[in-house]
mmCIF file of C-alpha atoms in Angstrom:
data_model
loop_
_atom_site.group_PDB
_atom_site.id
_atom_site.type_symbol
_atom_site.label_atom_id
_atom_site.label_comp_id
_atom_site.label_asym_id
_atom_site.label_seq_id
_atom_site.Cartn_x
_atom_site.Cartn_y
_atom_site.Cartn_z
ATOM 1 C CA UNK A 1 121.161 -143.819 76.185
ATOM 2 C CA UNK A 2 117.115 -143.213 75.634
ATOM 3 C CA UNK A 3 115.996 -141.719 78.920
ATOM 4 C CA UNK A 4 113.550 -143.414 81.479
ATOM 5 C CA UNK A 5 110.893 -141.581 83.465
ATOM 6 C CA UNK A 6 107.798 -143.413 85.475
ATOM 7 C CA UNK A 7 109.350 -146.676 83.452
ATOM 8 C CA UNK A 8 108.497 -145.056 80.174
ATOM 9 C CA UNK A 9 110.911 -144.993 77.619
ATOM 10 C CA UNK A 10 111.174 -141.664 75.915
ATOM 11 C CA UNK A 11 111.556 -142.088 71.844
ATOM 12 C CA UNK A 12 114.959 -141.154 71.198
ATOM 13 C CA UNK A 13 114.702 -141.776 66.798
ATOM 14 C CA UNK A 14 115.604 -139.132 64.992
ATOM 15 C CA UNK A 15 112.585 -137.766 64.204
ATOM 16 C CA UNK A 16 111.682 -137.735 67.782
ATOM 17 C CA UNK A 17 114.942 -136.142 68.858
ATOM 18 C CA UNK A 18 114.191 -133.502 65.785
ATOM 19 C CA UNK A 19 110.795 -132.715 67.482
ATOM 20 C CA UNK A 20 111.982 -132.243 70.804
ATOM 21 C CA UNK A 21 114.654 -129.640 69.396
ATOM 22 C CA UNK A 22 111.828 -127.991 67.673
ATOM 23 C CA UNK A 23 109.399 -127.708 70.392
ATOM 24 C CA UNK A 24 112.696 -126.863 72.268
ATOM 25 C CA UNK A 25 113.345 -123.930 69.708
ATOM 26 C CA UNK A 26 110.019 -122.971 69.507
ATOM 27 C CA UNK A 27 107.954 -123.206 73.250
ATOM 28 C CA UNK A 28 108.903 -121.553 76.196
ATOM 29 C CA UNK A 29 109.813 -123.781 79.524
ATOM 30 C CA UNK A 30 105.678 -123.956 80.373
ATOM 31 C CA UNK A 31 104.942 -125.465 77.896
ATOM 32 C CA UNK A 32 107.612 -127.345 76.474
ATOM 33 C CA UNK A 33 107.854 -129.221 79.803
ATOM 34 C CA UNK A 34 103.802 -129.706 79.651
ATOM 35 C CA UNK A 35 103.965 -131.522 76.695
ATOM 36 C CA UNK A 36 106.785 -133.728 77.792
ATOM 37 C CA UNK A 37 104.855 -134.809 80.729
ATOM 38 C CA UNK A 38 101.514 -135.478 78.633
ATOM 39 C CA UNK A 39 103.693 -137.622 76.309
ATOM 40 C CA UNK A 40 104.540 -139.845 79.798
ATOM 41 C CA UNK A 41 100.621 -139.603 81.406
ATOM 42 C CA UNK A 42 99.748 -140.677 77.681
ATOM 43 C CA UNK A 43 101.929 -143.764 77.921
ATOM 44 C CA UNK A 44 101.433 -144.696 81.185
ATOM 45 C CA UNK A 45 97.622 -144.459 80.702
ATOM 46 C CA UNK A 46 97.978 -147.018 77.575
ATOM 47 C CA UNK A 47 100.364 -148.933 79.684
ATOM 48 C CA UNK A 48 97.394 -149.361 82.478
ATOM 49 C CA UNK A 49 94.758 -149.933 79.394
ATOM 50 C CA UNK A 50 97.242 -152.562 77.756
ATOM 51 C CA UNK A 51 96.913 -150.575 74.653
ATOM 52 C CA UNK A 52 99.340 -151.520 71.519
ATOM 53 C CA UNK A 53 100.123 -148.222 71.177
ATOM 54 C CA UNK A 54 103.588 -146.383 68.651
ATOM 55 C CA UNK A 55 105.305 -144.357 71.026
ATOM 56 C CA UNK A 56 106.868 -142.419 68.357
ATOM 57 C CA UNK A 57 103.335 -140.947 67.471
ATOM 58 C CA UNK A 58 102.333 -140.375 70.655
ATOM 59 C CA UNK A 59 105.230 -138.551 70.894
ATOM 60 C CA UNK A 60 104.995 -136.290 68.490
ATOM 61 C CA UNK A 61 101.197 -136.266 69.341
ATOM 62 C CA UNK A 62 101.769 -134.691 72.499
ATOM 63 C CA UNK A 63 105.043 -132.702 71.658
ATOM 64 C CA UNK A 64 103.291 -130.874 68.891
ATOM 65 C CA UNK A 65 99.939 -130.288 70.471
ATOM 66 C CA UNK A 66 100.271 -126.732 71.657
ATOM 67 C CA UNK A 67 101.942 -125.681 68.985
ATOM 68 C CA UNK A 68 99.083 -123.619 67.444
ATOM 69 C CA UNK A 69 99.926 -121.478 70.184
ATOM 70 C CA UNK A 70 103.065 -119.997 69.533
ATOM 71 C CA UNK A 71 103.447 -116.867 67.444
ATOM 72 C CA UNK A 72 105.068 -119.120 64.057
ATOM 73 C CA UNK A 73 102.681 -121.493 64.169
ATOM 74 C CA UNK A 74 99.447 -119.405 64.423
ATOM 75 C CA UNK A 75 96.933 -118.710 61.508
ATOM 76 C CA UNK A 76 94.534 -115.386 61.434
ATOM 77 C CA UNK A 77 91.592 -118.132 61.396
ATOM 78 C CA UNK A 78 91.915 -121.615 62.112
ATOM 79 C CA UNK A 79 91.590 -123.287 65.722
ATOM 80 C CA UNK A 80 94.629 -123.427 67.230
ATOM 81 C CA UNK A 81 94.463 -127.386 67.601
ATOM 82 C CA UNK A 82 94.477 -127.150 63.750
ATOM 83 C CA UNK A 83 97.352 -125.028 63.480
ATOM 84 C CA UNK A 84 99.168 -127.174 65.964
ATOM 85 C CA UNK A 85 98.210 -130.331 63.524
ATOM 86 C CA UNK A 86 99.388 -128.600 60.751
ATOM 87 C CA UNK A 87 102.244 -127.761 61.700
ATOM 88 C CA UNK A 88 102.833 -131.453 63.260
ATOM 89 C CA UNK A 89 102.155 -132.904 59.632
ATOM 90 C CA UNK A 90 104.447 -130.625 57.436
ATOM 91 C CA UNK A 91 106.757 -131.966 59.900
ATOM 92 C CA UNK A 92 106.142 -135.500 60.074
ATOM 93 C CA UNK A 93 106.172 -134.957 55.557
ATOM 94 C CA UNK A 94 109.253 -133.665 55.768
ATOM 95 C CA UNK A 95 110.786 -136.792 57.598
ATOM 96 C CA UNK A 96 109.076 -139.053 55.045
ATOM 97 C CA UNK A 97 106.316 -140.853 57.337
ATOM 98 C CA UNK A 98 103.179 -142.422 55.980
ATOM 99 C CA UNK A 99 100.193 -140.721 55.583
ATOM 100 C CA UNK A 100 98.384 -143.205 57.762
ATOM 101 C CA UNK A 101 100.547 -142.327 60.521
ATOM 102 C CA UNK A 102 100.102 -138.215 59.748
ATOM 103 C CA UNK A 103 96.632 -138.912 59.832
ATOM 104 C CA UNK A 104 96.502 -140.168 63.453
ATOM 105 C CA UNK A 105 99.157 -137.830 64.783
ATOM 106 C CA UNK A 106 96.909 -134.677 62.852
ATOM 107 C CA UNK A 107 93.445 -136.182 64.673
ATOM 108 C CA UNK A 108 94.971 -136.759 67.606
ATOM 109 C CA UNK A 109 96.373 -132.702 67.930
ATOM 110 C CA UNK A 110 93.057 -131.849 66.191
ATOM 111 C CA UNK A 111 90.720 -133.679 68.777
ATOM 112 C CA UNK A 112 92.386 -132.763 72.022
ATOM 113 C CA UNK A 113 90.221 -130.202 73.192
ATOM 114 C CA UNK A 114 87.242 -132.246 72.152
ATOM 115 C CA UNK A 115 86.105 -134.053 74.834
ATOM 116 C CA UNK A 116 83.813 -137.670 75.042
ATOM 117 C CA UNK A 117 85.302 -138.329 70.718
ATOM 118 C CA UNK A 118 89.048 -139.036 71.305
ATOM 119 C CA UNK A 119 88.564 -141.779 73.632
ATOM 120 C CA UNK A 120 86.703 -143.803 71.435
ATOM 121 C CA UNK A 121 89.532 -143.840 68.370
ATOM 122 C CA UNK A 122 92.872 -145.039 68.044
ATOM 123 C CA UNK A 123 95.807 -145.174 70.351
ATOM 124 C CA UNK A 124 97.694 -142.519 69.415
ATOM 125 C CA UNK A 125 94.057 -139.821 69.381
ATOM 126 C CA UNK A 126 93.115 -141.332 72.524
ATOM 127 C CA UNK A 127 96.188 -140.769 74.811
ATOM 128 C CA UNK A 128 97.288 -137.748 73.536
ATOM 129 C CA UNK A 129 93.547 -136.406 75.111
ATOM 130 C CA UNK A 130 94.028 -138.579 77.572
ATOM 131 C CA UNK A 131 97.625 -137.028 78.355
ATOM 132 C CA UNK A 132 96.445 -133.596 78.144
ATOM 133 C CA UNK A 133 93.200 -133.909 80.426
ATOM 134 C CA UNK A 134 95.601 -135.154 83.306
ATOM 135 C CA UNK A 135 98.099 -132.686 82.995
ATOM 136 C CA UNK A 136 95.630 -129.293 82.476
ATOM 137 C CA UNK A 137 92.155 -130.970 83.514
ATOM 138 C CA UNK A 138 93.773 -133.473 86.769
ATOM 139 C CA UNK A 139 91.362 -136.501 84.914
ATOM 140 C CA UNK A 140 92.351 -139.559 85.937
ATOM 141 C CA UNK A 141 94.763 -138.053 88.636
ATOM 142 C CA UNK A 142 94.347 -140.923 91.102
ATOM 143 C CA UNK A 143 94.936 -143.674 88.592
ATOM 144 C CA UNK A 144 98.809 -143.230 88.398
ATOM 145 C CA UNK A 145 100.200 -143.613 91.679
ATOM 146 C CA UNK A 146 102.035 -141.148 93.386
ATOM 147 C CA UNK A 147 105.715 -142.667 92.510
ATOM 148 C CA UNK A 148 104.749 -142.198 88.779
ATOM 149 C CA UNK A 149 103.297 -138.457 89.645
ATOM 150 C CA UNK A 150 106.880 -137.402 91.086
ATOM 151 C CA UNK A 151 108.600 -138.855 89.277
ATOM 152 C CA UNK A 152 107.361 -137.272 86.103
ATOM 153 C CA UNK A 153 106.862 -134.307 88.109
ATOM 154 C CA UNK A 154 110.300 -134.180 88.998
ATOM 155 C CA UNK A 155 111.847 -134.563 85.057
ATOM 156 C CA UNK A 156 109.812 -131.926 83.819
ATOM 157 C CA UNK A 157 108.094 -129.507 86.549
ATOM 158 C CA UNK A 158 105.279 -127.814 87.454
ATOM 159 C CA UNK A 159 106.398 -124.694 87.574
ATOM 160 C CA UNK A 160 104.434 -122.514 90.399
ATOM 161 C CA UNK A 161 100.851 -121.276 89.839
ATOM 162 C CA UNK A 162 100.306 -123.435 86.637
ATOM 163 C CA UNK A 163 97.462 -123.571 86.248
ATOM 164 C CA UNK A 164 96.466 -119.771 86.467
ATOM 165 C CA UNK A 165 99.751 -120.028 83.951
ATOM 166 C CA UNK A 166 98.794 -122.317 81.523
ATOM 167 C CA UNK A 167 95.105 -120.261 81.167
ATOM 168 C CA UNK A 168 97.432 -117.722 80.346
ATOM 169 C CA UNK A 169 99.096 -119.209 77.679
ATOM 170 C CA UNK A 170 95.811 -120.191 76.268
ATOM 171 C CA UNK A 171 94.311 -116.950 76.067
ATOM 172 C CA UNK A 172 97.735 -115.495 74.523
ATOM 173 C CA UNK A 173 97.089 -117.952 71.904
ATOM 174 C CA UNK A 174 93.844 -117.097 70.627
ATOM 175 C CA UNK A 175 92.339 -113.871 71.839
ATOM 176 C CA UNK A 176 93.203 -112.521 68.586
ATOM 177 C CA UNK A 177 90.443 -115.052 66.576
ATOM 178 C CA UNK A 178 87.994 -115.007 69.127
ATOM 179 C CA UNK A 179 85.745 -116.643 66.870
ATOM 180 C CA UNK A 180 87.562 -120.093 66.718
ATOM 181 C CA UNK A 181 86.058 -120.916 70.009
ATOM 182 C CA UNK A 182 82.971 -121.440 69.201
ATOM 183 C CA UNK A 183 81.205 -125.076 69.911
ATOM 184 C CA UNK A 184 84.226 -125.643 72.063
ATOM 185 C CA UNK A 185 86.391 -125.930 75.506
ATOM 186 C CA UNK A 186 88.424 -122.830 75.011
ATOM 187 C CA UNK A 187 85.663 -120.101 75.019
ATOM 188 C CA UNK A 188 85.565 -120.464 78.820
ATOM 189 C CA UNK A 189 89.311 -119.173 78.446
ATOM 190 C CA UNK A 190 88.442 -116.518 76.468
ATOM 191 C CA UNK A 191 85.029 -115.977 78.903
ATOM 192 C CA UNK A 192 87.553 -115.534 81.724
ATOM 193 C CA UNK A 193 90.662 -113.848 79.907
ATOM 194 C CA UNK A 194 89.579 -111.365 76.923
ATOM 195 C CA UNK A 195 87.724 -108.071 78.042
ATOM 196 C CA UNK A 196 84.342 -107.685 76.012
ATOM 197 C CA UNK A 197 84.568 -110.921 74.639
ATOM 198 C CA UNK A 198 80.883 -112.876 73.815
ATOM 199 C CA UNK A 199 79.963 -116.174 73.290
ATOM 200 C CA UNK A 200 78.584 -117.440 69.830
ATOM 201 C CA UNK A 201 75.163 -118.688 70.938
ATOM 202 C CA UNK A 202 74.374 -121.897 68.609
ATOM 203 C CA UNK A 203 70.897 -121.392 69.211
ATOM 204 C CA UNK A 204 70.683 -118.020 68.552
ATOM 205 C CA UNK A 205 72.599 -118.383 64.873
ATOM 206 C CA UNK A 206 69.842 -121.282 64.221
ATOM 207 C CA UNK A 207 67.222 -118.652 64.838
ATOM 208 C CA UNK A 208 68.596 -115.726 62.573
ATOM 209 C CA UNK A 209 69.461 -117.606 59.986
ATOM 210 C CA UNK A 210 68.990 -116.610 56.305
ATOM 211 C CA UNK A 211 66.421 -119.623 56.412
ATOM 212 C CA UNK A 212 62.421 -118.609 56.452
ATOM 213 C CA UNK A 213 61.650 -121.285 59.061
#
């Protein structure tokens, strides 16, 4: 029987139950249990928006978003949100599903640290950023009520000192191409995580560029 949590039905296909073994397989607890709940604050927040949204790609949306994290799924140079979208769409291949549907899933891991852009696209982008800024960010904490908070809360937990956690977890997964953060949210990780690290100033590679003026 599909399982229940906040009255949102968890996708129990076969491809879904596939991903959840393979997040399973491949996440530990943290973060496997983080990207159960942003599948549920994803739903419920296109629930509350009346948005015709596919579960099944939110799903996946959210279950593979971290991915670029973890040691098999990491490249030497890509953003770890593209990593994480990669590895979502050899997956979703490999089950046969249409490339529209790819494409949405692979923006929607792709866009999720990008704030003020996913929230203008599709369903499946827009909740998945949506999912994620509640869970890591607290966005839009006061708009679920606090039934729906414990109860998702209590299927997959918190576990103690999260957040400081979860920072962690970032900074694992990218310290080693510090470079990837540039133009985006995760250089404050590395700003708080990485000895010696240094911004990319966007000004400053406008001003010594190879152009004359």
């Amino acid at each position: 029987m599909a399982e229940t949590i906040a009255g949102i039905r968890i996708p129990d296909s076969a491809i879904a139950r596939a991903a959840t073994q393979l997040v399973r397989d491949t996440e530990d607890d943290l973060l496997y249990h983080h990207s159960r709940r942003v599948f549920c604050w994803g739903a419920l927040t296109g629930e509350r928006r009346g948005l015709d949204y596919d579960a099944e790609l939110l799903y996946l949306g959210a279950m593979f978003h971290d991915m670029g994290l973890t040691a098999p799924h990491s490249s030497p140079d890509l953003r770890f949100e593209v990593d994480g979208a990669n590895a979502a769409r050899d997956f979703m291949k490999s089950h046969g599903v249409q490339d529209r549907e790819i494409e949405d899933v692979w923006t929607a891991i792709a866009l999720h640290t990008t704030p003020g852009i996913p929230e203008h696209m599709r369903p499946t982008i827009a909740l998945v950023t949506a999912g994620v800024e509640m869970d890591v960010l607290g966005i839009a904490y006061h708009d679920f009520t606090h039934e729906q908070r414990c109860h998702v809360c209590e299927h997959h937990p918190r576990e103690t000192n999260f957040k400081e956690n979860i920072i962690d977890h970032f900074a694992g997964g990218i310290k080693h191409k510090p470079s990837t953060t540039f133009g985006n949210v995760k250089a404050d990780v590395l700003a708080l995580k990485a000895a010696g690290y240094k911004r990319m100033n966007f000004c400053s590679i406008i001003l010594n560029s190879a152009w004359p003026n």
